[in-house]
PDB file of C-alpha atoms in Angstrom:
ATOM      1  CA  UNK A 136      15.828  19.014  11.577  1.00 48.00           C
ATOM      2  CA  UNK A 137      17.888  15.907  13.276  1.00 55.00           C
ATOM      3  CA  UNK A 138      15.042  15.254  15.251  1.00 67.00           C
ATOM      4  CA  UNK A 139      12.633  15.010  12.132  1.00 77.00           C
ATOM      5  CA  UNK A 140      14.968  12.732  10.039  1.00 86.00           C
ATOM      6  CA  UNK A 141      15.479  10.647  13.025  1.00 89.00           C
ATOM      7  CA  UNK A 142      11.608  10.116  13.855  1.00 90.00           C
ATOM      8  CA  UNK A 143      10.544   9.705  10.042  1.00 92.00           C
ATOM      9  CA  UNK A 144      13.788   7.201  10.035  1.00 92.00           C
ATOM     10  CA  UNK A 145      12.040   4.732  12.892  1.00 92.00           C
ATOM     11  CA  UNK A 146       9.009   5.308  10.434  1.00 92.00           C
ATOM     12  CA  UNK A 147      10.409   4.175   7.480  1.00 90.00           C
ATOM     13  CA  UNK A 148      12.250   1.222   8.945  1.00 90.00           C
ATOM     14  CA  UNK A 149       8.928   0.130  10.732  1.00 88.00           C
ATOM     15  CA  UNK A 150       7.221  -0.212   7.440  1.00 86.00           C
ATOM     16  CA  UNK A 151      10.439  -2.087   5.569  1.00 82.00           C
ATOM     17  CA  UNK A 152      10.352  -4.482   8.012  1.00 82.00           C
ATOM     18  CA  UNK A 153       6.454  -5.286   7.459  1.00 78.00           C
ATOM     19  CA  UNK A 154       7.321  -4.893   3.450  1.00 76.00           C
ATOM     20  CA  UNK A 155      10.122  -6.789   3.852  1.00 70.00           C
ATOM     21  CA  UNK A 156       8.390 -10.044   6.460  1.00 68.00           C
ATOM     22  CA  UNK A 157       4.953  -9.980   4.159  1.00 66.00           C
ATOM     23  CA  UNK A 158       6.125  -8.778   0.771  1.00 63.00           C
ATOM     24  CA  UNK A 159       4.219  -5.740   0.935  1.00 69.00           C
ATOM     25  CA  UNK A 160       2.517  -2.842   3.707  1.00 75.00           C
ATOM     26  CA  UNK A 161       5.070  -0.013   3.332  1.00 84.00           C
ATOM     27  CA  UNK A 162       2.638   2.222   2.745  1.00 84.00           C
ATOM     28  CA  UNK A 163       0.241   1.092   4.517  1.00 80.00           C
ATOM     29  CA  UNK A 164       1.877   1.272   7.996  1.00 84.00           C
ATOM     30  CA  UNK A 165       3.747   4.679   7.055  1.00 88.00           C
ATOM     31  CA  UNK A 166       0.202   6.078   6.098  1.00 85.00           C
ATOM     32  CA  UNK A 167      -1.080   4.808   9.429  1.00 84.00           C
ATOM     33  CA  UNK A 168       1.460   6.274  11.254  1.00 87.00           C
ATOM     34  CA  UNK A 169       1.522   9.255   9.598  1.00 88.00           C
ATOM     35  CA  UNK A 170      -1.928  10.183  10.179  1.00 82.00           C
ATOM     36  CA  UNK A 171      -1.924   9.204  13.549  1.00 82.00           C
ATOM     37  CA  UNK A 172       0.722  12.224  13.660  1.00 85.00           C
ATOM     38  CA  UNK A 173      -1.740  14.414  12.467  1.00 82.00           C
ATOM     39  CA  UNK A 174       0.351  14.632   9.069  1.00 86.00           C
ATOM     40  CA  UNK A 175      -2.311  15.640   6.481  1.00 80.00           C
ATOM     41  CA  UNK A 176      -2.917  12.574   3.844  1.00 83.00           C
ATOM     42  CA  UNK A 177      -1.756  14.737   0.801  1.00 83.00           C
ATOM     43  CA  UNK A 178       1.498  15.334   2.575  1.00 86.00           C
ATOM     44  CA  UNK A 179       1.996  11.568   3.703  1.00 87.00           C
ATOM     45  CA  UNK A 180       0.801  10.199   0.684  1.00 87.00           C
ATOM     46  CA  UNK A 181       3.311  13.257  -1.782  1.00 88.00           C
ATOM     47  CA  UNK A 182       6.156  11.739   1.312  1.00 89.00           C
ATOM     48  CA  UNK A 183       5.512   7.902   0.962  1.00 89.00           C
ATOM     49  CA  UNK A 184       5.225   7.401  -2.717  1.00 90.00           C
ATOM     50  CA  UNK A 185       8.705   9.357  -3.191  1.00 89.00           C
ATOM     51  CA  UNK A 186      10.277   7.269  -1.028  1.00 88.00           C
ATOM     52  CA  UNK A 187       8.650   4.336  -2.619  1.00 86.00           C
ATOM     53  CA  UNK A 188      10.164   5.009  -5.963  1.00 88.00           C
ATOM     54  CA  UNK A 189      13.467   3.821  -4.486  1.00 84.00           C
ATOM     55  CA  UNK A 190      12.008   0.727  -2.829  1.00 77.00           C
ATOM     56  CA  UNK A 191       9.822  -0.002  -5.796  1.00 80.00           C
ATOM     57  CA  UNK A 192      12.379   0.950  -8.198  1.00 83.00           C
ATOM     58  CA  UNK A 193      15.060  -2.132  -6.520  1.00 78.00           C
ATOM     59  CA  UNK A 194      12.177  -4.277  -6.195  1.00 76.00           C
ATOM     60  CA  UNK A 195      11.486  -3.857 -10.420  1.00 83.00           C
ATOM     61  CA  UNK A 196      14.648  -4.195 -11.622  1.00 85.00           C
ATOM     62  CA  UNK A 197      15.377  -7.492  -9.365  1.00 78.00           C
ATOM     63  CA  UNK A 198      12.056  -9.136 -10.990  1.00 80.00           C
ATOM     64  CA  UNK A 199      12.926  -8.139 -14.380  1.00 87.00           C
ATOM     65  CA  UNK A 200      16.172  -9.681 -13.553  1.00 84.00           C
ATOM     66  CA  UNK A 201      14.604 -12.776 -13.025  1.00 80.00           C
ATOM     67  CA  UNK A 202      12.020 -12.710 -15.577  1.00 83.00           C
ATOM     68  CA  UNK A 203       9.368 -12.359 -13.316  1.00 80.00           C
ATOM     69  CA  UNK A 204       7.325 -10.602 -14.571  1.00 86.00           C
ATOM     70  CA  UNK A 205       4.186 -10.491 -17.892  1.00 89.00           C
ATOM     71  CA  UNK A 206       4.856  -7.567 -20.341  1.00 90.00           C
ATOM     72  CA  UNK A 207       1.318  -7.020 -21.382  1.00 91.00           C
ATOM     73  CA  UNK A 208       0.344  -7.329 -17.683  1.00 92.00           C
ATOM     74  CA  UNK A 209       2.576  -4.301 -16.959  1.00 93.00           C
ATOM     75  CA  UNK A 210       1.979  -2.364 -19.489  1.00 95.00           C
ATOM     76  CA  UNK A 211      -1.751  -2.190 -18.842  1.00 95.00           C
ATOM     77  CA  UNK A 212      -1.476  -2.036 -15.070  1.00 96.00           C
ATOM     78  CA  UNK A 213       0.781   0.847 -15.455  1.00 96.00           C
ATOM     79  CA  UNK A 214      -0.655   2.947 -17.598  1.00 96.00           C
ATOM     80  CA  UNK A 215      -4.558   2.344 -15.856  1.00 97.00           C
ATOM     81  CA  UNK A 216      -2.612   3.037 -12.493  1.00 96.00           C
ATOM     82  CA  UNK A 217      -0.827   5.729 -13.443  1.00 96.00           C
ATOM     83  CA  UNK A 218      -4.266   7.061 -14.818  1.00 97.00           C
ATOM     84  CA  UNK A 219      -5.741   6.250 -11.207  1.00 95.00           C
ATOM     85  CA  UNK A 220      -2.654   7.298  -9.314  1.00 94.00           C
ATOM     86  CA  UNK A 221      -3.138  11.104 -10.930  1.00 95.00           C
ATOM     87  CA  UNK A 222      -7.026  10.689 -10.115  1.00 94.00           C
ATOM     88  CA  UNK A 223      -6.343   9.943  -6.530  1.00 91.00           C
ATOM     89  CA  UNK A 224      -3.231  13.151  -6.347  1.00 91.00           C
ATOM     90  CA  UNK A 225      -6.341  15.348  -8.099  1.00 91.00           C
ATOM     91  CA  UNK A 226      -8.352  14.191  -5.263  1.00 88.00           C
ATOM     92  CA  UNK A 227      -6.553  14.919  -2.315  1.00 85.00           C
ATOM     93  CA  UNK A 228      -5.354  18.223  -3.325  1.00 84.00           C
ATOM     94  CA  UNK A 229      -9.290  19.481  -4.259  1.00 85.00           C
ATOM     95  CA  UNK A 230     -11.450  17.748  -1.681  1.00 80.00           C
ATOM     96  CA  UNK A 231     -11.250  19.772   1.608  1.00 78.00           C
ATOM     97  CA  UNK A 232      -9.130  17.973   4.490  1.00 65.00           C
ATOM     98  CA  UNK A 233     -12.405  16.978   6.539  1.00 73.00           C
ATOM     99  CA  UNK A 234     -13.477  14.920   3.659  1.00 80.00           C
ATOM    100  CA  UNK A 235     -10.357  13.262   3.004  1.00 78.00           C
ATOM    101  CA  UNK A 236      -8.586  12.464   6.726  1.00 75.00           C
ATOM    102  CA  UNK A 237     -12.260  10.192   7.490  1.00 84.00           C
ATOM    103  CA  UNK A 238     -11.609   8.406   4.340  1.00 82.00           C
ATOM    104  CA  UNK A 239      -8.779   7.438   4.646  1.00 78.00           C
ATOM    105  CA  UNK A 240      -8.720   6.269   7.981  1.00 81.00           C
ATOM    106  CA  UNK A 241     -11.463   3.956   7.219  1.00 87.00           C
ATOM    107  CA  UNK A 242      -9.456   2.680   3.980  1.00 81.00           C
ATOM    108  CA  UNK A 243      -6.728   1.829   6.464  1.00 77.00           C
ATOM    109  CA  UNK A 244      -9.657   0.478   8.908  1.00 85.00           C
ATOM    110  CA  UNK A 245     -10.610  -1.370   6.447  1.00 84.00           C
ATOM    111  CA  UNK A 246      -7.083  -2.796   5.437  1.00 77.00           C
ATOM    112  CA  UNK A 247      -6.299  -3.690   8.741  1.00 81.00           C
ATOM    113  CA  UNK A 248      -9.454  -5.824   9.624  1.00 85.00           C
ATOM    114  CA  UNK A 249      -9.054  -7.651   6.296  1.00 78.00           C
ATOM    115  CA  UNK A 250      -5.285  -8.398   7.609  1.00 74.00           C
ATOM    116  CA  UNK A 251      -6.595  -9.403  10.811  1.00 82.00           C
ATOM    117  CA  UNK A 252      -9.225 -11.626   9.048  1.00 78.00           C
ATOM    118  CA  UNK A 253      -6.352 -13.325   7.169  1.00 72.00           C
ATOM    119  CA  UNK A 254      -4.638 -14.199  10.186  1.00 76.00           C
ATOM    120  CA  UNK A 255      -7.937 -16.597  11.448  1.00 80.00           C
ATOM    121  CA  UNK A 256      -7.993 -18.221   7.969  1.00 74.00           C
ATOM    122  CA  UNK A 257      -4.724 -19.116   7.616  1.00 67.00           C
ATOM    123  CA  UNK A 258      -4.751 -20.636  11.015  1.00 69.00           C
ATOM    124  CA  UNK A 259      -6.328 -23.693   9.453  1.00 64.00           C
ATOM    125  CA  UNK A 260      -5.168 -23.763   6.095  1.00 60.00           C
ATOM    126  CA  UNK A 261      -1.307 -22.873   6.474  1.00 52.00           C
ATOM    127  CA  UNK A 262       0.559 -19.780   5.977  1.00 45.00           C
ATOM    128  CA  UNK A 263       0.234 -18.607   2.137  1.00 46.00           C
ATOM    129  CA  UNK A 264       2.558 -15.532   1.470  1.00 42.00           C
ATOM    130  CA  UNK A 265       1.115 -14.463  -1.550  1.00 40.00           C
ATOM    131  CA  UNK A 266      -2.534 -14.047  -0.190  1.00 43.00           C
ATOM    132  CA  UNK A 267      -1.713 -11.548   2.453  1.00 41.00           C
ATOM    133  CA  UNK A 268      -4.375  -8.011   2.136  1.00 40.00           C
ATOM    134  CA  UNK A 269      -7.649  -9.968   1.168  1.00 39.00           C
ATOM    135  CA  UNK A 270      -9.546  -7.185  -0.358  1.00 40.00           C
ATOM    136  CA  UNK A 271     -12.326 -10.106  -1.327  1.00 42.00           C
ATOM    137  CA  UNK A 272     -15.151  -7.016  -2.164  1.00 42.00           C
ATOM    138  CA  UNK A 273     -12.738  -5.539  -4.851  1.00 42.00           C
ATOM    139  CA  UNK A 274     -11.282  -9.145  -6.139  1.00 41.00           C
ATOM    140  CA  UNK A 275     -15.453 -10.032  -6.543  1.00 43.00           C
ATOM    141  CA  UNK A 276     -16.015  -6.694  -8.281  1.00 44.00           C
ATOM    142  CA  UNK A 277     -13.183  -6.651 -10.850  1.00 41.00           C
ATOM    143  CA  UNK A 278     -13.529 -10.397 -11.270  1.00 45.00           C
ATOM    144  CA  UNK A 279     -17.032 -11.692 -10.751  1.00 42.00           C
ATOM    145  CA  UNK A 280     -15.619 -14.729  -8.842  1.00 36.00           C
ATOM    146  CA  UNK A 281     -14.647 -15.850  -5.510  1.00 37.00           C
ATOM    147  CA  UNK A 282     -11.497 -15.772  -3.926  1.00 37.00           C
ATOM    148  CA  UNK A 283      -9.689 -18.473  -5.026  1.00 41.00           C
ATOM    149  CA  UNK A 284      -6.362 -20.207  -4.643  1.00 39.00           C
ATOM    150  CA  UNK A 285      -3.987 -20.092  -7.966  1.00 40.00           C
ATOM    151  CA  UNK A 286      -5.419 -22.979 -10.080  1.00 43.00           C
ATOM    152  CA  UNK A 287      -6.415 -23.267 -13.797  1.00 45.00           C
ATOM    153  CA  UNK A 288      -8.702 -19.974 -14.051  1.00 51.00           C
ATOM    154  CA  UNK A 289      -8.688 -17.403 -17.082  1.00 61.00           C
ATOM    155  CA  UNK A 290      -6.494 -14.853 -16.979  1.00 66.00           C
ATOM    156  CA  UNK A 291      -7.996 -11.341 -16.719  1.00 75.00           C
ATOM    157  CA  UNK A 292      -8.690  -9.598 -19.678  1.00 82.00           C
ATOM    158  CA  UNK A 293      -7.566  -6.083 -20.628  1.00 88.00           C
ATOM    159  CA  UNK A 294     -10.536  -4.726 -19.041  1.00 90.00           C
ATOM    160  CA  UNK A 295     -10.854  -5.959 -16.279  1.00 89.00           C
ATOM    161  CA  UNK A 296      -6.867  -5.120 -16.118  1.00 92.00           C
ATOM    162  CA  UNK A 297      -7.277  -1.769 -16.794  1.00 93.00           C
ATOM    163  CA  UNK A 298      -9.963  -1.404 -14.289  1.00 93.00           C
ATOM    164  CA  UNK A 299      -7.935  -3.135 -11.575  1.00 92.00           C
ATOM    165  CA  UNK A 300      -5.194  -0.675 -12.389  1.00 94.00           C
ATOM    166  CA  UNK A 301      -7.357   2.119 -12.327  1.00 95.00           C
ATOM    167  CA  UNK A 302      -9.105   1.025  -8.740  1.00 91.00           C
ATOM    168  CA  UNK A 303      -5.395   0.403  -7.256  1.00 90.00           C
ATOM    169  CA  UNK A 304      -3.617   3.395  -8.369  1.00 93.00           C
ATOM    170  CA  UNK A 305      -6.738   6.081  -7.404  1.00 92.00           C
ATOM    171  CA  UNK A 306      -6.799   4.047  -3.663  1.00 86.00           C
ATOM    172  CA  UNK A 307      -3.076   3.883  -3.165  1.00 88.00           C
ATOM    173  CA  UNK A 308      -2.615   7.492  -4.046  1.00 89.00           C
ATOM    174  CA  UNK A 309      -5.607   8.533  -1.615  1.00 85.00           C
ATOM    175  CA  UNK A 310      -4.959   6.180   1.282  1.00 81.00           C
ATOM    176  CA  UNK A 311      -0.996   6.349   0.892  1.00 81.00           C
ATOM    177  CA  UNK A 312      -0.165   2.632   0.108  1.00 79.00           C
ATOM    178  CA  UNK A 313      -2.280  -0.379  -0.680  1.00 78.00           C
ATOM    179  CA  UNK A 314      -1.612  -1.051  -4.126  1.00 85.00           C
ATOM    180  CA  UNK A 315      -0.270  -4.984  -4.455  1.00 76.00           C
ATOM    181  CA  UNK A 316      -2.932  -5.321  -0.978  1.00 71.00           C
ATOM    182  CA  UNK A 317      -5.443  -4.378  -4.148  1.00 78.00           C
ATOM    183  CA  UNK A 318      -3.288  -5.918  -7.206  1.00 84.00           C
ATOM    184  CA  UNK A 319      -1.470  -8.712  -5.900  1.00 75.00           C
ATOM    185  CA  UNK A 320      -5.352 -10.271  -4.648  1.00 67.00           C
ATOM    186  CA  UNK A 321      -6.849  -9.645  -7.330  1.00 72.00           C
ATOM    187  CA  UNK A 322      -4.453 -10.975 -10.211  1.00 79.00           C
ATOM    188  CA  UNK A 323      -3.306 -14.026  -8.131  1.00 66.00           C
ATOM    189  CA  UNK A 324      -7.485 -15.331  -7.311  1.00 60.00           C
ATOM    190  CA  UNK A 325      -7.611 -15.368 -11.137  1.00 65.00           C
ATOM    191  CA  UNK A 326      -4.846 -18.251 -10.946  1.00 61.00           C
ATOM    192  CA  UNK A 327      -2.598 -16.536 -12.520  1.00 64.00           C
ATOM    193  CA  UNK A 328       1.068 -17.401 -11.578  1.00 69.00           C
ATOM    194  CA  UNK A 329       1.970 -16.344  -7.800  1.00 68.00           C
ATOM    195  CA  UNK A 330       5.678 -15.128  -8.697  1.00 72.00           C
ATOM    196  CA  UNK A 331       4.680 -13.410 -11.877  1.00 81.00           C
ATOM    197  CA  UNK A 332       1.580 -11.679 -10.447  1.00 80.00           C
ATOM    198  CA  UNK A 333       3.881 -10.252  -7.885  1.00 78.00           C
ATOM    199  CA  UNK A 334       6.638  -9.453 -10.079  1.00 83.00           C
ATOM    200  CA  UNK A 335       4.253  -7.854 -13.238  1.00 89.00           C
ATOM    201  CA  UNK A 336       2.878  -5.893  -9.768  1.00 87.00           C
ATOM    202  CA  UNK A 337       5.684  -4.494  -8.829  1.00 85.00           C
ATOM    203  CA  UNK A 338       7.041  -3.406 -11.883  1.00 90.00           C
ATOM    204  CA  UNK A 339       3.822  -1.633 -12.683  1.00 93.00           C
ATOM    205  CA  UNK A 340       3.947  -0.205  -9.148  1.00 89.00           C
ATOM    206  CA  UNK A 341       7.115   1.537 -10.029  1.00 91.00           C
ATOM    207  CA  UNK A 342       5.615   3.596 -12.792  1.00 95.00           C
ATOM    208  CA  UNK A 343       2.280   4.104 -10.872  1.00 95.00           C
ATOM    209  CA  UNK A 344       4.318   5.426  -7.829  1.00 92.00           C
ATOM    210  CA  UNK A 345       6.769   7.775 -10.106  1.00 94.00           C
ATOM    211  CA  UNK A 346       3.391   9.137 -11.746  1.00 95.00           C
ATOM    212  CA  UNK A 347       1.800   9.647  -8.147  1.00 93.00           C
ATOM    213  CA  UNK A 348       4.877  11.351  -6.905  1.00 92.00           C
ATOM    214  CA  UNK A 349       4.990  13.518  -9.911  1.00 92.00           C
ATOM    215  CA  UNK A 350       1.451  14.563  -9.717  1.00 92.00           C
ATOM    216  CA  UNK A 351       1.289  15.358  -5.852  1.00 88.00           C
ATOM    217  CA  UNK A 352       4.535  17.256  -6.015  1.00 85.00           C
ATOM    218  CA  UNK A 353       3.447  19.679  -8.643  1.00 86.00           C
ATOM    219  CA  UNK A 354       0.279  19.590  -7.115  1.00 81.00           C
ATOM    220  CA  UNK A 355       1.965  20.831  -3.593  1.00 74.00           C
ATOM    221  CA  UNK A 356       3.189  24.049  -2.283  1.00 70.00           C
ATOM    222  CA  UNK A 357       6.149  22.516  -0.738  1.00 69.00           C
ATOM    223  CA  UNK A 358       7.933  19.675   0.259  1.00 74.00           C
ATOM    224  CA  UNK A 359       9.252  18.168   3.631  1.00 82.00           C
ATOM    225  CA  UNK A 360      12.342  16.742   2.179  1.00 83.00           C
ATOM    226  CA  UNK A 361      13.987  15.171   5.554  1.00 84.00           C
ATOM    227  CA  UNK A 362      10.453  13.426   6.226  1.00 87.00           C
ATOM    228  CA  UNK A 363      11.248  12.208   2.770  1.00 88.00           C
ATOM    229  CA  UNK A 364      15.056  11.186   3.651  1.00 89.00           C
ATOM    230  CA  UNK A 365      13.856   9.775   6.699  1.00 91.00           C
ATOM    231  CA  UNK A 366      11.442   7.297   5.507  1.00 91.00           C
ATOM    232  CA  UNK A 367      14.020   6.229   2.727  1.00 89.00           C
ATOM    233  CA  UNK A 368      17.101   6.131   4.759  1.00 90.00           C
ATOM    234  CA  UNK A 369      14.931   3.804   7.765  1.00 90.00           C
ATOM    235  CA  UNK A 370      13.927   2.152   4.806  1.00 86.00           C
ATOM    236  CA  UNK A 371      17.465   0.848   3.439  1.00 84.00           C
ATOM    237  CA  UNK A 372      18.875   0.452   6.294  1.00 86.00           C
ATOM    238  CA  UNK A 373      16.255  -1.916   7.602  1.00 84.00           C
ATOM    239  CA  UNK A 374      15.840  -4.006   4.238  1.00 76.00           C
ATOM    240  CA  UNK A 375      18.436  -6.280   4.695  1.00 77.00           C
ATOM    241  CA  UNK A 376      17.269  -6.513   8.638  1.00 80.00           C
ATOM    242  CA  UNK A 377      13.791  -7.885   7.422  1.00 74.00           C
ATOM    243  CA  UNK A 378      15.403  -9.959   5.045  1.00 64.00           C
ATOM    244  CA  UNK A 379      17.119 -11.741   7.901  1.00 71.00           C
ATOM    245  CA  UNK A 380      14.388 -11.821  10.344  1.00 71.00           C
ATOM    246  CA  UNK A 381      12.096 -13.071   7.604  1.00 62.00           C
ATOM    247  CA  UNK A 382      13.998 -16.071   8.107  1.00 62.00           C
ATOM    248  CA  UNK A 383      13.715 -16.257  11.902  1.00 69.00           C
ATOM    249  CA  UNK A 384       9.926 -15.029  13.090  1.00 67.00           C
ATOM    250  CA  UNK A 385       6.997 -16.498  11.723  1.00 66.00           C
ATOM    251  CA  UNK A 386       5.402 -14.653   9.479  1.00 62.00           C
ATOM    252  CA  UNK A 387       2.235 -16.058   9.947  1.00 70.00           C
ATOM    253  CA  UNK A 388       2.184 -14.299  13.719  1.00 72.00           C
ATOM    254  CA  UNK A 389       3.658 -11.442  12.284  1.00 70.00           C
ATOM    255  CA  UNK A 390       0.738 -10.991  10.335  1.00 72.00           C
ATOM    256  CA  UNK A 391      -1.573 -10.583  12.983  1.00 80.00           C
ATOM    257  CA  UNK A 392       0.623  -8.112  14.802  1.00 77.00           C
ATOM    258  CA  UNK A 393       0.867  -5.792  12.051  1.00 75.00           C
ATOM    259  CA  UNK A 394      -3.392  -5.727  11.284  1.00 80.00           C
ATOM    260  CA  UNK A 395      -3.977  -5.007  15.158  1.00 84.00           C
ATOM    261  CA  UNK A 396      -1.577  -2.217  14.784  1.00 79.00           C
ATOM    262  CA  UNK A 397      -3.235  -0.502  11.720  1.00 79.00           C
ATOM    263  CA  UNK A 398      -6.549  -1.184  12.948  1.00 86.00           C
ATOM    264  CA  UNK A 399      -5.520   0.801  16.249  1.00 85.00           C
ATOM    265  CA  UNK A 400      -4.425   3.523  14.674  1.00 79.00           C
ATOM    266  CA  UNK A 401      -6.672   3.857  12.358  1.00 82.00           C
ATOM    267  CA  UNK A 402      -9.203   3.719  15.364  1.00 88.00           C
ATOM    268  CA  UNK A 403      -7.101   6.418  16.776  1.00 80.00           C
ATOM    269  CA  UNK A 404      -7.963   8.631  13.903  1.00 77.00           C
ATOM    270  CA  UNK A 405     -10.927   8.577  13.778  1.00 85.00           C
ATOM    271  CA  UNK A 406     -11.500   9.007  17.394  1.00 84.00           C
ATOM    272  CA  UNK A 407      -9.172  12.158  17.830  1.00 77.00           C
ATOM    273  CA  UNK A 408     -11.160  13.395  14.208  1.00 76.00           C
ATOM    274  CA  UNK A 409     -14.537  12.752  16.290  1.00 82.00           C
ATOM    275  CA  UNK A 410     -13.631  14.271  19.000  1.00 72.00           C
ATOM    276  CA  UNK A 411     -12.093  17.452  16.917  1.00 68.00           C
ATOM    277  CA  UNK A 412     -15.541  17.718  14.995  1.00 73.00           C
ATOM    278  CA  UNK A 413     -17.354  17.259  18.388  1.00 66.00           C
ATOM    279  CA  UNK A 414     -16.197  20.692  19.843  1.00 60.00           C
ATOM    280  CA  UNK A 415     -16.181  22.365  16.522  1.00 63.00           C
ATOM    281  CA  UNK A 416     -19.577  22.292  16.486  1.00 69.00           C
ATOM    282  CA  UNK A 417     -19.559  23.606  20.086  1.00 62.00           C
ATOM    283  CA  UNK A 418     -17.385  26.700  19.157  1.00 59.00           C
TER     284      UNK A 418
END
């Protein structure tokens, strides 16, 4: 038991420290890890969004604090991603585990290329924190346009809200985490305000993670509650670390660092699953 709350601990402050350097990837590096452990994704994802309702929870309450955040924006985002965060928990609990473990791992694939990707743009541009997970294919399809710096563009309608919401909440609930990689894109290349796209994100994220939790842990048999301390324990013990060393390491390197490590384990996934489906068909 020591042992497991001391290995999901390492996990947990791992992915603070990339939440905490780039503003978001807790669940994204958790899930990665995770499944590299051969942790099935309905477990990881039940673990990671309970731990994220404390993380998400802080996060809320200091951007409503500080007024950071559109009401209307919320409201919509949360209840379409709560609707898509109970999609994604119906998901994983009814589509068989060879189905699901693939998809994933190419969700995460996919998230860590598009991190990578970042890294070579910013190189000539300058370091832009709030354009971190470029998800361009889902921005284009929810808005129609390109990916765009914050500038003058029409906010999105309730529609398109609800369907960002929706996409965001049934993906992070699946893959384990990419919800602002999803939201904060999407909302910020329709030039809305960087600090209250973020801020109207995380608040929503709050309720869409509390709904998730809810659904996947009625949904589940049982529960592996020091996993679950582990990842939140690493987790608050490391947030005022990242805070620090946001200060001191670039982030812009950082970045890089963190989408070659996803990408590798996502790799690693789907190489092991390969190789698992290779001799089952042998047997």
């Amino acid at each position: 038991m020591e042992n497991d709350i001391i290995l999901f601990m390492l996990i947990g402050a791992v992915s603070q420290l990339v939440d905490g350097m780039l503003g978001m990837g807790f669940g994204t590096i958790s899930s990665s890890l995770l499944l590299t452990m051969g942790i099935h994704p309905r477990t990881s994802s039940s673990l990671i969004h309970t731990a994220e309702i404390f993380t998400s929870g802080t996060a809320a309450l200091s951007h409503i604090k500080l007024k950071n955040v559109r009401k209307k924006t919320v409201a919509v985002l949360a209840l379409y991603g709560s609707l898509g965060g109970l999609a994604g928990a119906l998901l994983l609990t009814n589509v068989p585990t060879n189905w699901i473990k693939p998809f994933v791992a190419f969700y995460l694939l996919f998230l860590g290329i598009s991190i990578i990707h970042k890294y070579f743009r910013l190189r000539k541009k300058g370091f832009q924190p709030f354009e971190i997970f470029p998800l361009r294919l889902v921005a284009q399809l929810l808005n129609k346009v390109r990916l765009r710096v914050p500038g003058g563009v029409k906010p999105l309608s309730k529609i398109q809200l609800g369907m960002l919401g929706i996409t965001g909440g049934t993906l992070d609930a699946v893959g384990g985490g990419g919800w602002g990689a999803i939201v904060n894109t999407s909302l910020i290349s329709k030039g809305q305000d960087p600090h209250k796209s973020i801020g109207s994100s995380c608040v929503a994220e709050f309720f869409v993670t509390l709904t998730t939790s809810i659904a996947l842990f009625s949904l589940t048999e049982s529960f592996w509650w020091q996993a679950c301390l582990g990842l939140v324990l690493g987790g608050v013990i490391m947030a005022p670390i990242s805070a620090i060393l946001c200060k001191k390491i670039s982030s812009h390197v950082f970045l890089l660092v963190i989408g070659v490590l996803v990408t590798l384990l996502s790799i690693n996934t789907l190489v092991n699953l390969g190789i698992d489906w290779y001799f089952l068909r042998l047997t």
